[in-house]
mmCIF file of C-alpha atoms (C1' of nucleotides) in Angstrom:
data_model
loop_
_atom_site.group_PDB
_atom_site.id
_atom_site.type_symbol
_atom_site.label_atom_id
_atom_site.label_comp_id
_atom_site.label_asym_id
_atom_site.label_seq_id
_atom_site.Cartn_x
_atom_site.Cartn_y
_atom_site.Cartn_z
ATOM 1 C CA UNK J 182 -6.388 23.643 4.472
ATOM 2 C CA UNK J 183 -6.810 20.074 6.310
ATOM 3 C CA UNK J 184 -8.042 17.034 4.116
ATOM 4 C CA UNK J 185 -9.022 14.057 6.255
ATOM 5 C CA UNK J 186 -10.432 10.788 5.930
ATOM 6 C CA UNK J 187 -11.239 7.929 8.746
ATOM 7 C CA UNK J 188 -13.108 4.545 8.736
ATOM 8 C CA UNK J 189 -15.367 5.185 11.676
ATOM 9 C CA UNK J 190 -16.874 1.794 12.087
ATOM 10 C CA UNK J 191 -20.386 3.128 12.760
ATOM 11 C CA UNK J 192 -20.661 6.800 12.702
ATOM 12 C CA UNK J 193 -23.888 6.448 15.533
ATOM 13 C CA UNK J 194 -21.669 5.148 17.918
ATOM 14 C CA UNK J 195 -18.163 7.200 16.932
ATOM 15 C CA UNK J 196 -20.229 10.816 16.129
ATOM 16 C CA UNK J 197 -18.758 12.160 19.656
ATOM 17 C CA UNK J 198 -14.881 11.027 18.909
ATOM 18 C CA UNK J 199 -15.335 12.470 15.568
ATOM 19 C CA UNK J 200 -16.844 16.091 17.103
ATOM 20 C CA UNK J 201 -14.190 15.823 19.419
ATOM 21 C CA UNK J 202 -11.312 14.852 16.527
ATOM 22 C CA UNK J 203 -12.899 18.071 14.870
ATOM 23 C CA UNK J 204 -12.525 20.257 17.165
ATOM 24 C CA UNK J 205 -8.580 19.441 17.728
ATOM 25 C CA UNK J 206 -7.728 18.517 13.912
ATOM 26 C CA UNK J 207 -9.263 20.968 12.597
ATOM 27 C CA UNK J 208 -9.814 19.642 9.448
ATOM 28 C CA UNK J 209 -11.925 21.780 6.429
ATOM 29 C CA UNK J 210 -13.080 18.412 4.611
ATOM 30 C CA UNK J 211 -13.642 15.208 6.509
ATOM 31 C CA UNK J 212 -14.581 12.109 4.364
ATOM 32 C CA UNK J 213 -15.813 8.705 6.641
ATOM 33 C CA UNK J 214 -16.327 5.332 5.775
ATOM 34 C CA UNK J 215 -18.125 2.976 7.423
ATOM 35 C CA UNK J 216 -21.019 4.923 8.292
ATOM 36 C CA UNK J 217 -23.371 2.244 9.204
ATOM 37 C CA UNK J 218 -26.461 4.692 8.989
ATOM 38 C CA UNK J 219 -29.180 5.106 6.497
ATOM 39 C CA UNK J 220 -29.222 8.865 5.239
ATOM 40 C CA UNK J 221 -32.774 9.584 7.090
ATOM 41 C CA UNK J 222 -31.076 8.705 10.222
ATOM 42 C CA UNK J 223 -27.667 10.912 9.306
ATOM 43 C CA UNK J 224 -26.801 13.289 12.099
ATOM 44 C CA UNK J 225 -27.007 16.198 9.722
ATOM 45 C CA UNK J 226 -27.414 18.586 12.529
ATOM 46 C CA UNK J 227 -24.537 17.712 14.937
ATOM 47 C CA UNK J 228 -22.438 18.339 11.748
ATOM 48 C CA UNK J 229 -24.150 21.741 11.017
ATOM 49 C CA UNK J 230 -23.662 23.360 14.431
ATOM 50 C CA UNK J 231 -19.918 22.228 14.033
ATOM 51 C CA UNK J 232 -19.852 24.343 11.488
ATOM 52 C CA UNK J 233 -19.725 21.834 8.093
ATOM 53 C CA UNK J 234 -22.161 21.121 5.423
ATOM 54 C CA UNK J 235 -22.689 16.942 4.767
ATOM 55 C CA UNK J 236 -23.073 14.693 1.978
ATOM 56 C CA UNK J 237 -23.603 11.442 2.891
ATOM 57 C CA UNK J 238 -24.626 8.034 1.112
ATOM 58 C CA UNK J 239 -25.710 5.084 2.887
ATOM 59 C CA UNK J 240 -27.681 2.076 3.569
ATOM 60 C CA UNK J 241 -28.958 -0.605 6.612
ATOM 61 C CA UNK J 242 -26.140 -2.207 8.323
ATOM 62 C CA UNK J 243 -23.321 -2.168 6.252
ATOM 63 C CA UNK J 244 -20.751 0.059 4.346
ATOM 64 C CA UNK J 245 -21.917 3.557 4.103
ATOM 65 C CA UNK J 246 -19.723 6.591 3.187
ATOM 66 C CA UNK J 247 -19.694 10.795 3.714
ATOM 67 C CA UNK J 248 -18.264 13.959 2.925
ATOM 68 C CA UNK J 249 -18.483 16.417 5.670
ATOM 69 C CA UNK J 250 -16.857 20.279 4.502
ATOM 70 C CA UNK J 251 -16.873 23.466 5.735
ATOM 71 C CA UNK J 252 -16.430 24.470 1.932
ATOM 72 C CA UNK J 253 -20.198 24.117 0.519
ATOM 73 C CA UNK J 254 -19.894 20.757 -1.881
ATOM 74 C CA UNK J 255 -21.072 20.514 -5.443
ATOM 75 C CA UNK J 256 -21.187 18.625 -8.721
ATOM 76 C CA UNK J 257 -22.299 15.430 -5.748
ATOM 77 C CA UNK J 258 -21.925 11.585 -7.556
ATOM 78 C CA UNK J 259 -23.298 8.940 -5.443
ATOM 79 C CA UNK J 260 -21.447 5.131 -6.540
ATOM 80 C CA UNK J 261 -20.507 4.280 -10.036
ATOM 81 C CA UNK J 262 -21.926 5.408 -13.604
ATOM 82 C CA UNK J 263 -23.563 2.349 -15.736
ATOM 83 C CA UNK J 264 -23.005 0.197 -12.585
ATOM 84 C CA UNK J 265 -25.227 -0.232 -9.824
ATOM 85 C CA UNK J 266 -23.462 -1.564 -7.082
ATOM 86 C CA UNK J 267 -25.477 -2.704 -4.518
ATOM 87 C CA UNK J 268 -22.779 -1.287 -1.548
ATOM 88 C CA UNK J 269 -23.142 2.003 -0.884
ATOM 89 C CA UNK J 270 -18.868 2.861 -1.034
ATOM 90 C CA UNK J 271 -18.102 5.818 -3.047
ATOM 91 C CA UNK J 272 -18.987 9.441 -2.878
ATOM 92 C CA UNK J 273 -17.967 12.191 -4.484
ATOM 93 C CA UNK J 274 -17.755 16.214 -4.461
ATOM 94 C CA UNK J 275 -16.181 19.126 -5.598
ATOM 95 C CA UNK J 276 -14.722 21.811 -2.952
ATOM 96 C CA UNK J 277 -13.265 25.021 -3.990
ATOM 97 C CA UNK J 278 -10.794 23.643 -6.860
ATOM 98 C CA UNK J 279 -10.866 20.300 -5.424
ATOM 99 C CA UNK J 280 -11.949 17.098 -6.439
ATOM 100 C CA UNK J 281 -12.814 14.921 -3.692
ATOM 101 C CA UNK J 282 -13.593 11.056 -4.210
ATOM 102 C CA UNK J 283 -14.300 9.157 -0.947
ATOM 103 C CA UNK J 284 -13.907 5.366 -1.179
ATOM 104 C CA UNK J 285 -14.274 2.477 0.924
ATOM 105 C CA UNK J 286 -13.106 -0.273 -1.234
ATOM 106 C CA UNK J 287 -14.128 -3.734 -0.315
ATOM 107 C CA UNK J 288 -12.416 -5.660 2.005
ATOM 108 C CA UNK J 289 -11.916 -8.704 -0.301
ATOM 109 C CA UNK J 290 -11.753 -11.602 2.517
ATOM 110 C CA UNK J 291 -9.319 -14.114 1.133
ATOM 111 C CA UNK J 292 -7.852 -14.390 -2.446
ATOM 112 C CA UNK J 293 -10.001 -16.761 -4.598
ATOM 113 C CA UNK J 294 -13.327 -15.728 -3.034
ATOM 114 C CA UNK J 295 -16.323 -14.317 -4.541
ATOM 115 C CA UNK J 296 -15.545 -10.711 -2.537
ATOM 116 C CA UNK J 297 -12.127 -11.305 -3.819
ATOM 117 C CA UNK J 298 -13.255 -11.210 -7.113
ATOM 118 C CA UNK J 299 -15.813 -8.159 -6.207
ATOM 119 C CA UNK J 300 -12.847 -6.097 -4.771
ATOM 120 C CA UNK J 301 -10.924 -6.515 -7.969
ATOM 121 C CA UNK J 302 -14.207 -5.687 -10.277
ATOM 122 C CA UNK J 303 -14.623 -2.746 -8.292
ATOM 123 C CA UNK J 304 -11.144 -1.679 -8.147
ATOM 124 C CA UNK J 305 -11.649 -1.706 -12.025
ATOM 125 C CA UNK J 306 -14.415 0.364 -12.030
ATOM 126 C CA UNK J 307 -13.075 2.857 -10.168
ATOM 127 C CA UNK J 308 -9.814 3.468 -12.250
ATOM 128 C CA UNK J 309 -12.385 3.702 -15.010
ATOM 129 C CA UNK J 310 -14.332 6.063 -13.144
ATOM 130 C CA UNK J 311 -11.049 7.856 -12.033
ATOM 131 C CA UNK J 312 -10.284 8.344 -15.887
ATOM 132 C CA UNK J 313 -13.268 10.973 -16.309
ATOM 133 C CA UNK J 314 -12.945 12.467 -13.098
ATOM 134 C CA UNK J 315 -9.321 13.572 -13.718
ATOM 135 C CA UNK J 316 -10.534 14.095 -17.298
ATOM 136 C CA UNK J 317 -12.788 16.819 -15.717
ATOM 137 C CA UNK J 318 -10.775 17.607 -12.704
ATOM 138 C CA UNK J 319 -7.159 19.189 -12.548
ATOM 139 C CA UNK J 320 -6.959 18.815 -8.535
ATOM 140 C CA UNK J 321 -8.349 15.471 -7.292
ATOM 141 C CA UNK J 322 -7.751 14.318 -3.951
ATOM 142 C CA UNK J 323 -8.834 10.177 -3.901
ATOM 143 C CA UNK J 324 -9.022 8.899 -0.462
ATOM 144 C CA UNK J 325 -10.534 6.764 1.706
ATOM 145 C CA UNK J 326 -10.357 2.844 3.099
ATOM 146 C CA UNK J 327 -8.472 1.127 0.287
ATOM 147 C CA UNK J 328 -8.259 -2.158 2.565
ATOM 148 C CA UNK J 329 -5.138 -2.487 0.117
ATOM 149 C CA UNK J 330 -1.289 -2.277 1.928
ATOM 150 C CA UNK J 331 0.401 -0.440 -0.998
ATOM 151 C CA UNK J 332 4.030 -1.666 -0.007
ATOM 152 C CA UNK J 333 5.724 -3.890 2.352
ATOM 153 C CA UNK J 334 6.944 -1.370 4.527
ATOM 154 C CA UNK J 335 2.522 -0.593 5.075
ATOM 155 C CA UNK J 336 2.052 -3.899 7.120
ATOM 156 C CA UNK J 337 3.465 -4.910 10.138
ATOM 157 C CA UNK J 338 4.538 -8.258 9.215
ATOM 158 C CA UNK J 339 6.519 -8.963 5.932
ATOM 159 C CA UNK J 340 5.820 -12.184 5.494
ATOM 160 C CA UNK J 341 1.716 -11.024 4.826
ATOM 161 C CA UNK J 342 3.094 -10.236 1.689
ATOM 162 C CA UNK J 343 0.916 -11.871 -0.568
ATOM 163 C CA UNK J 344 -1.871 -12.283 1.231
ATOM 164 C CA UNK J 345 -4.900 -10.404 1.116
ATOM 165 C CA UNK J 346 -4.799 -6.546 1.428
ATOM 166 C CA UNK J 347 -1.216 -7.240 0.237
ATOM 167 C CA UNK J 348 -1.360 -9.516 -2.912
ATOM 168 C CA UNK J 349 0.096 -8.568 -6.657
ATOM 169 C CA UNK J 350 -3.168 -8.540 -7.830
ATOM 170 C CA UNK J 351 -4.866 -6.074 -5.305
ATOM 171 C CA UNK J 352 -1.126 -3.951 -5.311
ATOM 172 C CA UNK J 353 -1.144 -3.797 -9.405
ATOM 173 C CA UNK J 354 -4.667 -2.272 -9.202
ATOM 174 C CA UNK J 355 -3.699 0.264 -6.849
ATOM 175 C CA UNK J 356 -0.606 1.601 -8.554
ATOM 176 C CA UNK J 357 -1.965 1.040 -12.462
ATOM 177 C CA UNK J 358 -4.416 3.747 -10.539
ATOM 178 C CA UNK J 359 -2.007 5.997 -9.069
ATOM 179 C CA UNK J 360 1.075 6.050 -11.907
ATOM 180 C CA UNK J 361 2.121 8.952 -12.839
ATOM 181 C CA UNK J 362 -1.021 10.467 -11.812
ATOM 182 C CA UNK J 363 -1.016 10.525 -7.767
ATOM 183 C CA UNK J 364 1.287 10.805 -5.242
ATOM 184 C CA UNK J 365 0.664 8.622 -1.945
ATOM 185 C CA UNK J 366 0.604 11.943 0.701
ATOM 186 C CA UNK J 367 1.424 10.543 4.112
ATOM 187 C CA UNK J 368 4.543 8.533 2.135
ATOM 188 C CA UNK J 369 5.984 12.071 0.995
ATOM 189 C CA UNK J 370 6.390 12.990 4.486
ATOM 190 C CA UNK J 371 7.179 9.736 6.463
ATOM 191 C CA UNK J 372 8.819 7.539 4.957
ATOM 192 C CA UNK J 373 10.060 5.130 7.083
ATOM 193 C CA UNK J 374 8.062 2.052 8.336
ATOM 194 C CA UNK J 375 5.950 1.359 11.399
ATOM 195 C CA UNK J 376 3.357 3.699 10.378
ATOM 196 C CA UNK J 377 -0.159 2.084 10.065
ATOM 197 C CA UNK J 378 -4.027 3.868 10.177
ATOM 198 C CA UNK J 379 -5.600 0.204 11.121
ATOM 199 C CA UNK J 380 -5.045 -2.393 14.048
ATOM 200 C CA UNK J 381 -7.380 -5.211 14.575
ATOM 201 C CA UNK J 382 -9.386 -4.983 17.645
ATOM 202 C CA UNK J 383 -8.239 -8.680 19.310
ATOM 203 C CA UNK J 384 -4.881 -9.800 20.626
ATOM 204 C CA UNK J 385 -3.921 -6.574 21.481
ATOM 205 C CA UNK J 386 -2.773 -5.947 18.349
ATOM 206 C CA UNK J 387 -2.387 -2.007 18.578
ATOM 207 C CA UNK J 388 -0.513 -2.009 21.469
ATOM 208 C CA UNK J 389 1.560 -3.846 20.018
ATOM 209 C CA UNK J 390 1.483 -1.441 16.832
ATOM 210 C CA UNK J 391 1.125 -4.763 14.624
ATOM 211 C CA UNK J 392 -1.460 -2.520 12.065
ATOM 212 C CA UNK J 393 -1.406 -2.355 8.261
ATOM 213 C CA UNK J 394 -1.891 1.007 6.499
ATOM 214 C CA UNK J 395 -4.735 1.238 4.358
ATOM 215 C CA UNK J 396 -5.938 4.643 4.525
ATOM 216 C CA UNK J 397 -4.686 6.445 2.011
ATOM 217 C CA UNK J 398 -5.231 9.969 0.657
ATOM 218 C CA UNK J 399 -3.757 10.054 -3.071
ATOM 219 C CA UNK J 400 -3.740 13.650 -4.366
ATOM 220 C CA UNK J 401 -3.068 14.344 -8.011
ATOM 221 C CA UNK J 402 0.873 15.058 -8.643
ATOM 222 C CA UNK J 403 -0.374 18.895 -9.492
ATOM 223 C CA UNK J 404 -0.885 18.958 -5.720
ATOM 224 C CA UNK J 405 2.630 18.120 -4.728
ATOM 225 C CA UNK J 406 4.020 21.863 -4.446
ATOM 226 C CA UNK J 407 0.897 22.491 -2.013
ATOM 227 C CA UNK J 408 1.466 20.159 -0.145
ATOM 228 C CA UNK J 409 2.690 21.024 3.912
ATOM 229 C CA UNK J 410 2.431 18.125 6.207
ATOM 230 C CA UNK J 411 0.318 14.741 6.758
ATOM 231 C CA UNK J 412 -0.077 12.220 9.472
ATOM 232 C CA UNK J 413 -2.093 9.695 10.944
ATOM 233 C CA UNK J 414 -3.806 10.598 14.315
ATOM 234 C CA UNK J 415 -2.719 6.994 16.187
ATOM 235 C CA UNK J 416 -3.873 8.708 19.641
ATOM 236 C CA UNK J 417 -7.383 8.448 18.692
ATOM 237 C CA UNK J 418 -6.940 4.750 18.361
ATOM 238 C CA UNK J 419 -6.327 4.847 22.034
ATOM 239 C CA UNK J 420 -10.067 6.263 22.759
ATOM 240 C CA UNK J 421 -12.293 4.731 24.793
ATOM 241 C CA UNK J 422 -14.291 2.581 22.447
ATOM 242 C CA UNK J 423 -11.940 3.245 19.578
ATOM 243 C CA UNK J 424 -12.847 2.375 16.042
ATOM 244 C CA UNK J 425 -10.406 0.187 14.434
ATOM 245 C CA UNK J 426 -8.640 2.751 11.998
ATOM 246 C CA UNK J 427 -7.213 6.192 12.941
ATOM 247 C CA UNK J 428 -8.012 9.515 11.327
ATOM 248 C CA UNK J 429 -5.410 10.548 8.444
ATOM 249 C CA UNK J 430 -4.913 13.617 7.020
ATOM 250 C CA UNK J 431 -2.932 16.143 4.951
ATOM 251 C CA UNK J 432 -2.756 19.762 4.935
ATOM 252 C CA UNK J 433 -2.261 21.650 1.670
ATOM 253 C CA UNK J 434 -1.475 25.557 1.604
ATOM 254 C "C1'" DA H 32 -5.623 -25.285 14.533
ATOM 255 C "C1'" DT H 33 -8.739 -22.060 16.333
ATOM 256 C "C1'" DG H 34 -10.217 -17.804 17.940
ATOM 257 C "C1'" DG H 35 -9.013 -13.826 19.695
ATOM 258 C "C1'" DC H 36 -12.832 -8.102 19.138
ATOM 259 C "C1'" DT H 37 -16.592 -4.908 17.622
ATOM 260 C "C1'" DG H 38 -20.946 -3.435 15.376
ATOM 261 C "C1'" DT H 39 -25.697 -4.413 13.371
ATOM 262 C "C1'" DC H 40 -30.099 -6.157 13.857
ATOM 263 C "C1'" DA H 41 -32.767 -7.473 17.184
ATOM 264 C "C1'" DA H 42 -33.185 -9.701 21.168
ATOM 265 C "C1'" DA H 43 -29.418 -15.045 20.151
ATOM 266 C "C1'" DG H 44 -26.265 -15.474 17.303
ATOM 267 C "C1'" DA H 45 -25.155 -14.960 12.254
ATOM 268 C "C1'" DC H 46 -22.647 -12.022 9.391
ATOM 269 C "C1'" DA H 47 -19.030 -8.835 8.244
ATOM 270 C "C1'" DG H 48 -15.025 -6.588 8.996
ATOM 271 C "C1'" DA H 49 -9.379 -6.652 8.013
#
DNA sequence: ATGGCTGTCAAAGACAGA
């Protein structure tokens, strides 16, 4: 069973690389970021005749996140409880005995700035969050576009250590999440560095495979004997008309 | 030092992304 999760960067214009990702990857539960499509305009159907039932939660422009399963979802949450955040980033379902919470944390911009500040509020919430859903939920799988390098080894330069997607602050967040609670899924396999899911589009940047790794699928350390294999699909980044972040995914027995 | 690309909305270029 295939768990996947990719930052599409407008599912409108990606839909055919992800029917076509499908259909090779195989993957049972897909969960996209970056949707870019209100829900009335959600290709529901193209999804259907694939053979997977959707969730989705989005908005004009902007953000925009999904769950697409071929295991019917329940128990659905749409964003945060007691806090209505205006960005349409997290969604949330239950699959068989799984948990799944898609997330597409904010990107942050540079330290000191208001969406600095946002990122880390909404980091917060989401631990908080993450506290009743493990509460309720033995087998949680938390993935998505963390825009956060967890380690050094995650970015392509060193020396953006510190900087944003890589700072103390944004890196505490992240692990005071994960400690002793999830295990970082691709990292169990592969180890060693050079392994990114996003390249920026200019300067030729993935040819060069200067990328950072931000998309992350964290599954709950009662997982861990389940799990088989990950990896991050960096082919697809080599599509015509690629979005900016490859597929990731992890297959559990 | 700056911008380098891509997508949206809308019909040029601002805004956002990472």
């Amino acid at each position: 069973m295939k768990v996947a999760t990719w930052n599409v960067n407008s599912l409108p214009v990606r839909l055919p690389q992800v029917l076509e990702w499908i259909a090779q990857r195989n993957p049972d539960i897909l969960c996209l970021q970056e949707t870019k499509v209100i829900n009335d305009r959600f290709p529901q159907e193209e999804f259907l005749k694939a053979g997977f039932h959707t969730l989705f939660h989005g908005q004009p422009t902007y953000n925009g996140v999904a769950i697409v399963s071929r295991i019917p979802l329940s128990e659905p949450r749409f964003g945060f409880p007691g806090w209505d955040d205006s960005e349409c980033r997290l969604i949330a379902a239950s699959a068989h005995n799984l948990r799944i919470i898609n997330v597409y944390v904010p990107n942050g911009q540079e330290l000191g700035s208001a969406k600095y500040q946002y990122k880390l509020d909404w980091l917060s919430h989401l631990s908080q969050l993450l506290k009743e859903e493990r509460e309720d939920h033995p087998r949680v799988i938390l993935t998505g576009d963390f825009n956060i390098a967890p380690e050094d080894r995650d970015a392509w330069d060193p020396a953006l250590a510190g900087q944003i997607f890589l700072s103390p602050e944004e890196r505490t967040a992240l692990n005071e999440m994960m400690d002793g609670h999830f295990d970082d899924a691709f990292r169990l396999f592969h180890p060693e560095n050079g392994h990114y899911s996003w390249w920026d589009y200019r300067q030729g940047m993935f040819r060069r495979n200067m990328g950072l790794r931000i998309d992350l699928i964290l599954t709950s350390q009662t997982l861990r004997p389940v799990l088989k294999d990950a990896g991050i699909d960096r082919h697809i980044r080599k599509n015509e008309r690629p979005s900016d972040h490859a597929p990731v995914w992890v297959d559990l027995s």
